[in-house]
């Protein structure tokens, strides 16, 4: 593993343990070049998955993009990081178990929407406003009303 501080190619693993949700391994490493310590995470990847975006543009699946968008939607909502990690891991598992080498960005977006709907209504509306490209206040009102009506049922 390359050191993030000095770019030396070798590091020594000092400690390994599973993360709390058991979806990855946390490793503490020490660079053999500069002696700096850093943490890495190792996750299982079942297969290479390509995301098909609008306009047929293709790019490799990137878990970090989902983590970033979920974190942004849930910012200042008081949701435990563990729950966010579980949500992202669940979405990644769904994508990997679809059985296809390609998955549309729309499918992933819908998975995120479903997960956020169950987690927090404000985060759900925040994500939806970007995902569905709300252009005016009326769009927010209509969507928020629909969310509120669904919660009453």
Backbone as JSON Lines, residues from 0, in Angstrom:
{"i":0,"aa":"X","n":[0.85,-1.18,0.0],"ca":[0.0,0.0,0.0],"c":[0.89,1.24,0.0]}
{"i":1,"aa":"X","n":[0.66,2.13,-0.92],"ca":[1.45,3.36,-1.05],"c":[1.11,4.34,0.08]}
{"i":2,"aa":"X","n":[2.12,4.91,0.68],"ca":[1.96,5.88,1.77],"c":[1.36,7.18,1.23]}
{"i":3,"aa":"X","n":[0.3,7.7,1.87],"ca":[-0.3,8.95,1.4],"c":[0.55,10.18,1.72]}
{"i":4,"aa":"X","n":[1.56,10.01,2.57],"ca":[2.4,11.15,2.96],"c":[3.65,11.29,2.1]}
{"i":5,"aa":"X","n":[4.36,10.17,1.88],"ca":[5.64,10.25,1.16],"c":[5.63,9.42,-0.14]}
{"i":6,"aa":"X","n":[4.54,8.71,-0.43],"ca":[4.37,7.9,-1.63],"c":[5.3,6.68,-1.68]}
{"i":7,"aa":"X","n":[5.86,6.3,-0.54],"ca":[6.69,5.09,-0.48],"c":[5.78,3.88,-0.73]}
{"i":8,"aa":"X","n":[6.3,2.88,-1.46],"ca":[5.47,1.75,-1.89],"c":[5.16,0.71,-0.81]}
{"i":9,"aa":"X","n":[5.93,0.66,0.25],"ca":[5.73,-0.39,1.25],"c":[5.25,0.17,2.58]}
{"i":10,"aa":"X","n":[4.29,-0.55,3.15],"ca":[3.82,-0.23,4.49],"c":[3.56,-1.54,5.22]}
{"i":11,"aa":"X","n":[3.58,-1.45,6.53],"ca":[3.41,-2.63,7.36],"c":[2.07,-2.53,8.09]}
{"i":12,"aa":"X","n":[1.3,-3.61,8.08],"ca":[0.02,-3.64,8.78],"c":[0.28,-3.83,10.27]}
{"i":13,"aa":"X","n":[-0.22,-2.87,11.06],"ca":[-0.03,-2.93,12.51],"c":[-1.25,-3.52,13.23]}
{"i":14,"aa":"X","n":[-2.43,-3.32,12.65],"ca":[-3.66,-3.81,13.3],"c":[-4.73,-3.99,12.23]}
{"i":15,"aa":"X","n":[-5.49,-5.08,12.32],"ca":[-6.62,-5.33,11.43],"c":[-7.83,-5.72,12.25]}
{"i":16,"aa":"X","n":[-8.97,-5.18,11.87],"ca":[-10.22,-5.56,12.54],"c":[-11.39,-5.25,11.63]}
{"i":17,"aa":"X","n":[-12.47,-5.98,11.78],"ca":[-13.65,-5.69,10.95],"c":[-14.31,-4.39,11.4]}
{"i":18,"aa":"X","n":[-14.97,-3.71,10.48],"ca":[-15.74,-2.53,10.86],"c":[-16.98,-2.98,11.61]}
{"i":19,"aa":"X","n":[-17.69,-2.03,12.2],"ca":[-18.85,-2.37,13.03],"c":[-19.94,-3.08,12.24]}
{"i":20,"aa":"X","n":[-20.1,-2.72,10.96],"ca":[-21.16,-3.36,10.18],"c":[-20.67,-4.6,9.43]}
{"i":21,"aa":"X","n":[-19.42,-5.01,9.68],"ca":[-18.82,-6.21,9.1],"c":[-18.83,-6.24,7.58]}
{"i":22,"aa":"X","n":[-18.76,-5.07,6.94],"ca":[-18.74,-5.03,5.49],"c":[-17.34,-4.74,4.95]}
{"i":23,"aa":"X","n":[-16.41,-4.43,5.86],"ca":[-15.05,-4.15,5.42],"c":[-14.06,-4.42,6.56]}
{"i":24,"aa":"X","n":[-12.79,-4.4,6.21],"ca":[-11.71,-4.59,7.18],"c":[-10.98,-3.26,7.33]}
{"i":25,"aa":"X","n":[-10.8,-2.84,8.57],"ca":[-10.05,-1.62,8.87],"c":[-8.62,-2.02,9.2]}
{"i":26,"aa":"X","n":[-7.67,-1.43,8.51],"ca":[-6.26,-1.76,8.76],"c":[-5.49,-0.5,9.14]}
{"i":27,"aa":"X","n":[-4.75,-0.57,10.24],"ca":[-3.82,0.5,10.62],"c":[-2.47,0.11,10.03]}
{"i":28,"aa":"X","n":[-1.87,1.02,9.31],"ca":[-0.6,0.74,8.64],"c":[0.45,1.77,9.05]}
{"i":29,"aa":"X","n":[1.71,1.34,8.9],"ca":[2.83,2.24,9.15],"c":[3.76,2.19,7.94]}
{"i":30,"aa":"X","n":[4.11,3.36,7.43],"ca":[4.99,3.45,6.27],"c":[6.4,3.05,6.67]}
{"i":31,"aa":"X","n":[7.02,2.23,5.84],"ca":[8.39,1.8,6.12],"c":[9.39,2.88,5.69]}
{"i":32,"aa":"X","n":[8.95,3.85,4.92],"ca":[9.82,4.93,4.49],"c":[9.9,6.07,5.5]}
{"i":33,"aa":"X","n":[8.74,6.68,5.81],"ca":[8.73,7.86,6.69],"c":[8.23,7.56,8.1]}
{"i":34,"aa":"X","n":[7.64,6.38,8.31],"ca":[7.17,6.0,9.64],"c":[5.77,6.51,9.98]}
{"i":35,"aa":"X","n":[5.12,7.22,9.06],"ca":[3.78,7.75,9.31],"c":[2.77,6.61,9.41]}
{"i":36,"aa":"X","n":[1.73,6.82,10.2],"ca":[0.66,5.84,10.34],"c":[-0.58,6.34,9.62]}
{"i":37,"aa":"X","n":[-1.31,5.41,9.01],"ca":[-2.55,5.75,8.33],"c":[-3.48,4.55,8.34]}
{"i":38,"aa":"X","n":[-4.73,4.79,8.03],"ca":[-5.77,3.76,8.06],"c":[-6.26,3.49,6.64]}
{"i":39,"aa":"X","n":[-6.48,2.21,6.32],"ca":[-7.09,1.83,5.06],"c":[-8.3,0.94,5.36]}
{"i":40,"aa":"X","n":[-9.21,0.88,4.4],"ca":[-10.38,0.01,4.5],"c":[-10.39,-0.9,3.29]}
{"i":41,"aa":"X","n":[-10.65,-2.17,3.54],"ca":[-10.68,-3.17,2.47],"c":[-12.09,-3.73,2.39]}
{"i":42,"aa":"X","n":[-12.69,-3.65,1.19],"ca":[-14.05,-4.13,0.98],"c":[-14.05,-5.21,-0.09]}
{"i":43,"aa":"X","n":[-15.0,-6.12,0.0],"ca":[-15.17,-7.14,-1.02],"c":[-15.87,-6.52,-2.23]}
{"i":44,"aa":"X","n":[-15.35,-6.8,-3.4],"ca":[-15.99,-6.36,-4.63],"c":[-16.28,-7.61,-5.45]}
{"i":45,"aa":"X","n":[-17.56,-7.89,-5.65],"ca":[-17.95,-9.12,-6.32],"c":[-17.58,-9.12,-7.8]}
{"i":46,"aa":"X","n":[-17.75,-8.0,-8.46],"ca":[-17.42,-7.9,-9.88],"c":[-17.28,-6.42,-10.24]}
{"i":47,"aa":"X","n":[-16.68,-6.18,-11.39],"ca":[-16.56,-4.82,-11.9],"c":[-17.93,-4.39,-12.43]}
{"i":48,"aa":"X","n":[-18.42,-3.28,-11.95],"ca":[-19.73,-2.8,-12.38],"c":[-19.55,-1.43,-13.04]}
{"i":49,"aa":"X","n":[-20.22,-1.26,-14.17],"ca":[-20.17,-0.01,-14.9],"c":[-21.52,0.7,-14.74]}
{"i":50,"aa":"X","n":[-21.46,1.99,-14.45],"ca":[-22.67,2.79,-14.3],"c":[-22.92,3.5,-15.63]}
{"i":51,"aa":"X","n":[-24.13,3.34,-16.15],"ca":[-24.53,3.99,-17.39],"c":[-25.3,5.25,-17.01]}
{"i":52,"aa":"X","n":[-24.7,6.38,-17.35],"ca":[-25.3,7.67,-17.01],"c":[-26.13,8.17,-18.18]}
{"i":53,"aa":"X","n":[-26.79,9.31,-17.98],"ca":[-27.58,9.87,-19.08],"c":[-26.66,10.21,-20.24]}
{"i":54,"aa":"X","n":[-27.17,10.08,-21.42],"ca":[-26.35,10.31,-22.61],"c":[-25.45,9.13,-22.92]}
{"i":55,"aa":"X","n":[-25.73,7.98,-22.27],"ca":[-24.98,6.73,-22.49],"c":[-23.51,6.8,-22.09]}
{"i":56,"aa":"X","n":[-23.13,7.82,-21.31],"ca":[-21.76,7.89,-20.79],"c":[-21.61,6.78,-19.75]}
{"i":57,"aa":"X","n":[-20.44,6.14,-19.73],"ca":[-20.2,5.03,-18.81],"c":[-19.0,5.34,-17.93]}
{"i":58,"aa":"X","n":[-19.11,4.91,-16.66],"ca":[-17.98,5.05,-15.74],"c":[-18.05,3.94,-14.69]}
{"i":59,"aa":"X","n":[-16.93,3.6,-14.07],"ca":[-16.92,2.54,-13.06],"c":[-17.76,2.92,-11.84]}
{"i":60,"aa":"X","n":[-18.4,1.92,-11.24],"ca":[-19.17,2.14,-10.01],"c":[-18.23,2.65,-8.93]}
{"i":61,"aa":"X","n":[-18.65,3.68,-8.22],"ca":[-17.83,4.28,-7.17],"c":[-18.67,4.46,-5.91]}
{"i":62,"aa":"X","n":[-18.43,3.63,-4.91],"ca":[-19.14,3.68,-3.64],"c":[-19.02,5.06,-3.0]}
{"i":63,"aa":"X","n":[-17.87,5.69,-3.15],"ca":[-17.62,6.99,-2.52],"c":[-18.62,8.05,-3.0]}
{"i":64,"aa":"X","n":[-19.08,7.95,-4.23],"ca":[-20.06,8.92,-4.74],"c":[-21.39,8.79,-4.0]}
{"i":65,"aa":"X","n":[-21.78,7.57,-3.72],"ca":[-23.02,7.35,-2.97],"c":[-22.82,7.85,-1.53]}
{"i":66,"aa":"X","n":[-21.67,7.51,-0.93],"ca":[-21.39,7.98,0.44],"c":[-21.47,9.49,0.52]}
{"i":67,"aa":"X","n":[-20.89,10.16,-0.46],"ca":[-20.86,11.62,-0.46],"c":[-22.26,12.22,-0.6]}
{"i":68,"aa":"X","n":[-23.06,11.69,-1.51],"ca":[-24.4,12.25,-1.71],"c":[-25.32,11.96,-0.53]}
{"i":69,"aa":"X","n":[-25.19,10.77,0.08],"ca":[-25.99,10.44,1.26],"c":[-25.57,11.33,2.43]}
{"i":70,"aa":"X","n":[-24.27,11.52,2.61],"ca":[-23.78,12.38,3.7],"c":[-24.28,13.81,3.53]}
{"i":71,"aa":"X","n":[-24.28,14.3,2.31],"ca":[-24.75,15.65,2.04],"c":[-26.24,15.78,2.33]}
{"i":72,"aa":"X","n":[-27.02,14.81,1.92],"ca":[-28.46,14.84,2.17],"c":[-28.78,14.75,3.67]}
{"i":73,"aa":"X","n":[-27.93,14.04,4.41],"ca":[-28.18,13.82,5.84],"c":[-27.44,14.8,6.75]}
{"i":74,"aa":"X","n":[-26.75,15.76,6.13],"ca":[-25.96,16.71,6.91],"c":[-26.82,17.44,7.93]}
{"i":75,"aa":"X","n":[-26.32,17.5,9.16],"ca":[-26.98,18.18,10.3],"c":[-28.34,17.58,10.66]}
{"i":76,"aa":"X","n":[-28.51,16.29,10.37],"ca":[-29.76,15.63,10.7],"c":[-29.64,14.74,11.93]}
{"i":77,"aa":"X","n":[-28.43,14.61,12.46],"ca":[-28.24,13.81,13.68],"c":[-28.38,12.31,13.46]}
{"i":78,"aa":"X","n":[-28.08,11.87,12.27],"ca":[-28.16,10.44,11.97],"c":[-26.78,9.83,12.2]}
{"i":79,"aa":"X","n":[-26.72,8.74,12.93],"ca":[-25.45,8.09,13.26],"c":[-24.73,7.65,11.99]}
{"i":80,"aa":"X","n":[-23.41,7.83,11.98],"ca":[-22.6,7.43,10.84],"c":[-22.76,5.95,10.53]}
{"i":81,"aa":"X","n":[-22.96,5.15,11.56],"ca":[-23.14,3.7,11.38],"c":[-24.38,3.41,10.51]}
{"i":82,"aa":"X","n":[-25.45,4.15,10.73],"ca":[-26.66,3.96,9.93],"c":[-26.45,4.37,8.48]}
{"i":83,"aa":"X","n":[-25.67,5.45,8.27],"ca":[-25.37,5.88,6.91],"c":[-24.51,4.83,6.21]}
{"i":84,"aa":"X","n":[-23.53,4.28,6.92],"ca":[-22.68,3.23,6.35],"c":[-23.5,2.0,5.99]}
{"i":85,"aa":"X","n":[-24.46,1.64,6.85],"ca":[-25.33,0.5,6.57],"c":[-26.17,0.75,5.33]}
{"i":86,"aa":"X","n":[-26.67,1.97,5.19],"ca":[-27.47,2.32,4.01],"c":[-26.63,2.2,2.74]}
{"i":87,"aa":"X","n":[-25.43,2.77,2.74],"ca":[-24.57,2.72,1.56],"c":[-24.15,1.28,1.25]}
{"i":88,"aa":"X","n":[-23.82,0.51,2.29],"ca":[-23.44,-0.89,2.08],"c":[-24.61,-1.68,1.49]}
{"i":89,"aa":"X","n":[-25.82,-1.41,1.95],"ca":[-27.0,-2.08,1.41],"c":[-27.22,-1.76,-0.05]}
{"i":90,"aa":"X","n":[-27.02,-0.49,-0.41],"ca":[-27.17,-0.09,-1.81],"c":[-26.11,-0.76,-2.66]}
{"i":91,"aa":"X","n":[-24.87,-0.77,-2.17],"ca":[-23.78,-1.42,-2.91],"c":[-24.08,-2.9,-3.11]}
{"i":92,"aa":"X","n":[-24.58,-3.57,-2.07],"ca":[-24.93,-4.99,-2.17],"c":[-26.03,-5.21,-3.21]}
{"i":93,"aa":"X","n":[-27.03,-4.33,-3.21],"ca":[-28.11,-4.44,-4.19],"c":[-27.56,-4.32,-5.61]}
{"i":94,"aa":"X","n":[-26.69,-3.35,-5.82],"ca":[-26.11,-3.13,-7.15],"c":[-25.3,-4.35,-7.58]}
{"i":95,"aa":"X","n":[-24.51,-4.89,-6.66],"ca":[-23.66,-6.03,-6.99],"c":[-24.45,-7.31,-7.23]}
{"i":96,"aa":"X","n":[-25.59,-7.44,-6.58],"ca":[-26.37,-8.67,-6.72],"c":[-27.42,-8.6,-7.83]}
{"i":97,"aa":"X","n":[-27.47,-7.49,-8.55],"ca":[-28.39,-7.4,-9.69],"c":[-28.02,-8.42,-10.76]}
{"i":98,"aa":"X","n":[-26.76,-8.78,-10.81],"ca":[-26.31,-9.77,-11.77],"c":[-25.88,-9.18,-13.1]}
{"i":99,"aa":"X","n":[-25.98,-7.88,-13.26],"ca":[-25.6,-7.23,-14.51],"c":[-24.24,-6.57,-14.36]}
{"i":100,"aa":"X","n":[-23.49,-6.51,-15.44],"ca":[-22.2,-5.82,-15.44],"c":[-22.41,-4.31,-15.56]}
{"i":101,"aa":"X","n":[-23.6,-3.91,-16.03],"ca":[-23.93,-2.5,-16.15],"c":[-25.23,-2.2,-15.4]}
{"i":102,"aa":"X","n":[-25.25,-1.06,-14.76],"ca":[-26.43,-0.62,-14.03],"c":[-26.61,0.87,-14.34]}
{"i":103,"aa":"X","n":[-27.85,1.29,-14.48],"ca":[-28.09,2.69,-14.82],"c":[-27.99,3.57,-13.57]}
{"i":104,"aa":"X","n":[-27.57,4.79,-13.78],"ca":[-27.48,5.75,-12.69],"c":[-28.88,5.99,-12.1]}
{"i":105,"aa":"X","n":[-29.88,5.88,-12.93],"ca":[-31.27,6.06,-12.47],"c":[-31.64,4.97,-11.45]}
{"i":106,"aa":"X","n":[-31.24,3.72,-11.72],"ca":[-31.52,2.63,-10.78],"c":[-30.85,2.9,-9.43]}
{"i":107,"aa":"X","n":[-29.61,3.34,-9.46],"ca":[-28.88,3.63,-8.22],"c":[-29.56,4.78,-7.49]}
{"i":108,"aa":"X","n":[-29.95,5.81,-8.23],"ca":[-30.64,6.94,-7.61],"c":[-31.93,6.52,-6.92]}
{"i":109,"aa":"X","n":[-32.67,5.63,-7.55],"ca":[-33.92,5.14,-6.95],"c":[-33.63,4.32,-5.68]}
{"i":110,"aa":"X","n":[-32.55,3.55,-5.7],"ca":[-32.16,2.79,-4.5],"c":[-31.83,3.74,-3.34]}
{"i":111,"aa":"X","n":[-31.11,4.8,-3.67],"ca":[-30.77,5.79,-2.64],"c":[-32.04,6.45,-2.12]}
{"i":112,"aa":"X","n":[-32.95,6.8,-3.02],"ca":[-34.22,7.43,-2.62],"c":[-35.0,6.5,-1.68]}
{"i":113,"aa":"X","n":[-35.09,5.22,-2.03],"ca":[-35.81,4.27,-1.19],"c":[-35.18,4.18,0.2]}
{"i":114,"aa":"X","n":[-33.84,4.12,0.24],"ca":[-33.16,4.02,1.52],"c":[-33.34,5.26,2.36]}
{"i":115,"aa":"X","n":[-33.25,6.43,1.75],"ca":[-33.42,7.69,2.5],"c":[-34.86,7.89,2.95]}
{"i":116,"aa":"X","n":[-35.81,7.42,2.16],"ca":[-37.22,7.53,2.54],"c":[-37.46,6.83,3.87]}
{"i":117,"aa":"X","n":[-36.82,5.68,4.06],"ca":[-37.0,4.92,5.29],"c":[-36.17,5.5,6.45]}
{"i":118,"aa":"X","n":[-35.09,6.21,6.11],"ca":[-34.17,6.71,7.13],"c":[-34.58,8.05,7.71]}
{"i":119,"aa":"X","n":[-34.89,9.03,6.83],"ca":[-35.18,10.38,7.3],"c":[-35.89,11.15,6.19]}
{"i":120,"aa":"X","n":[-37.06,11.71,6.5],"ca":[-37.85,12.37,5.46],"c":[-37.19,13.65,4.95]}
{"i":121,"aa":"X","n":[-36.51,14.4,5.8],"ca":[-35.84,15.62,5.35],"c":[-34.68,15.29,4.4]}
{"i":122,"aa":"X","n":[-33.88,14.29,4.77],"ca":[-32.78,13.86,3.9],"c":[-33.33,13.34,2.57]}
{"i":123,"aa":"X","n":[-34.45,12.65,2.63],"ca":[-35.11,12.14,1.43],"c":[-35.49,13.28,0.5]}
{"i":124,"aa":"X","n":[-36.1,14.33,1.05],"ca":[-36.52,15.48,0.25],"c":[-35.29,16.23,-0.29]}
{"i":125,"aa":"X","n":[-34.25,16.37,0.53],"ca":[-33.03,17.03,0.07],"c":[-32.43,16.3,-1.14]}
{"i":126,"aa":"X","n":[-32.3,14.98,-1.01],"ca":[-31.73,14.19,-2.11],"c":[-32.62,14.28,-3.34]}
{"i":127,"aa":"X","n":[-33.92,14.17,-3.14],"ca":[-34.87,14.21,-4.26],"c":[-34.8,15.55,-5.0]}
{"i":128,"aa":"X","n":[-34.57,16.63,-4.26],"ca":[-34.52,17.95,-4.91],"c":[-33.38,18.04,-5.91]}
{"i":129,"aa":"X","n":[-32.28,17.37,-5.64],"ca":[-31.16,17.37,-6.57],"c":[-31.36,16.29,-7.62]}
{"i":130,"aa":"X","n":[-31.73,15.1,-7.17],"ca":[-31.88,13.95,-8.08],"c":[-32.96,14.2,-9.13]}
{"i":131,"aa":"X","n":[-34.06,14.76,-8.7],"ca":[-35.17,15.02,-9.63],"c":[-35.13,16.42,-10.21]}
{"i":132,"aa":"X","n":[-34.09,17.18,-9.87],"ca":[-33.83,18.49,-10.45],"c":[-35.0,19.45,-10.28]}
{"i":133,"aa":"X","n":[-35.4,19.68,-9.01],"ca":[-36.47,20.64,-8.74],"c":[-36.01,22.01,-9.23]}
{"i":134,"aa":"X","n":[-36.88,22.71,-9.95],"ca":[-36.48,24.0,-10.51],"c":[-37.17,25.18,-9.84]}
{"i":135,"aa":"X","n":[-38.24,24.94,-9.09],"ca":[-38.92,26.04,-8.42],"c":[-39.53,25.56,-7.11]}
{"i":136,"aa":"X","n":[-39.94,26.51,-6.28],"ca":[-40.44,26.2,-4.95],"c":[-41.67,25.29,-4.99]}
{"i":137,"aa":"X","n":[-42.48,25.42,-6.02],"ca":[-43.69,24.59,-6.16],"c":[-43.32,23.11,-6.23]}
{"i":138,"aa":"X","n":[-42.19,22.79,-6.86],"ca":[-41.74,21.39,-6.93],"c":[-41.49,20.84,-5.53]}
{"i":139,"aa":"X","n":[-40.84,21.66,-4.67],"ca":[-40.59,21.26,-3.29],"c":[-41.91,21.04,-2.54]}
{"i":140,"aa":"X","n":[-42.81,21.98,-2.69],"ca":[-44.1,21.9,-2.0],"c":[-44.85,20.62,-2.37]}
{"i":141,"aa":"X","n":[-44.93,20.35,-3.66],"ca":[-45.65,19.17,-4.13],"c":[-45.01,17.89,-3.6]}
{"i":142,"aa":"X","n":[-43.69,17.82,-3.68],"ca":[-43.0,16.61,-3.23],"c":[-43.12,16.45,-1.72]}
{"i":143,"aa":"X","n":[-42.94,17.53,-0.96],"ca":[-43.04,17.48,0.49],"c":[-44.46,17.07,0.92]}
{"i":144,"aa":"X","n":[-45.46,17.56,0.21],"ca":[-46.84,17.17,0.51],"c":[-47.06,15.69,0.28]}
{"i":145,"aa":"X","n":[-46.5,15.18,-0.82],"ca":[-46.63,13.76,-1.12],"c":[-45.95,12.91,-0.04]}
{"i":146,"aa":"X","n":[-44.79,13.35,0.43],"ca":[-44.05,12.63,1.49],"c":[-44.86,12.65,2.78]}
{"i":147,"aa":"X","n":[-45.42,13.82,3.09],"ca":[-46.21,13.96,4.32],"c":[-47.47,13.09,4.25]}
{"i":148,"aa":"X","n":[-48.14,13.08,3.12],"ca":[-49.34,12.24,2.94],"c":[-49.0,10.76,3.08]}
{"i":149,"aa":"X","n":[-47.86,10.34,2.53],"ca":[-47.44,8.94,2.62],"c":[-47.12,8.56,4.05]}
{"i":150,"aa":"X","n":[-46.58,9.51,4.82],"ca":[-46.23,9.23,6.22],"c":[-47.49,9.06,7.08]}
{"i":151,"aa":"X","n":[-48.58,9.73,6.7],"ca":[-49.83,9.64,7.47],"c":[-50.53,8.3,7.28]}
{"i":152,"aa":"X","n":[-50.26,7.65,6.15],"ca":[-50.94,6.38,5.84],"c":[-50.36,5.23,6.59]}
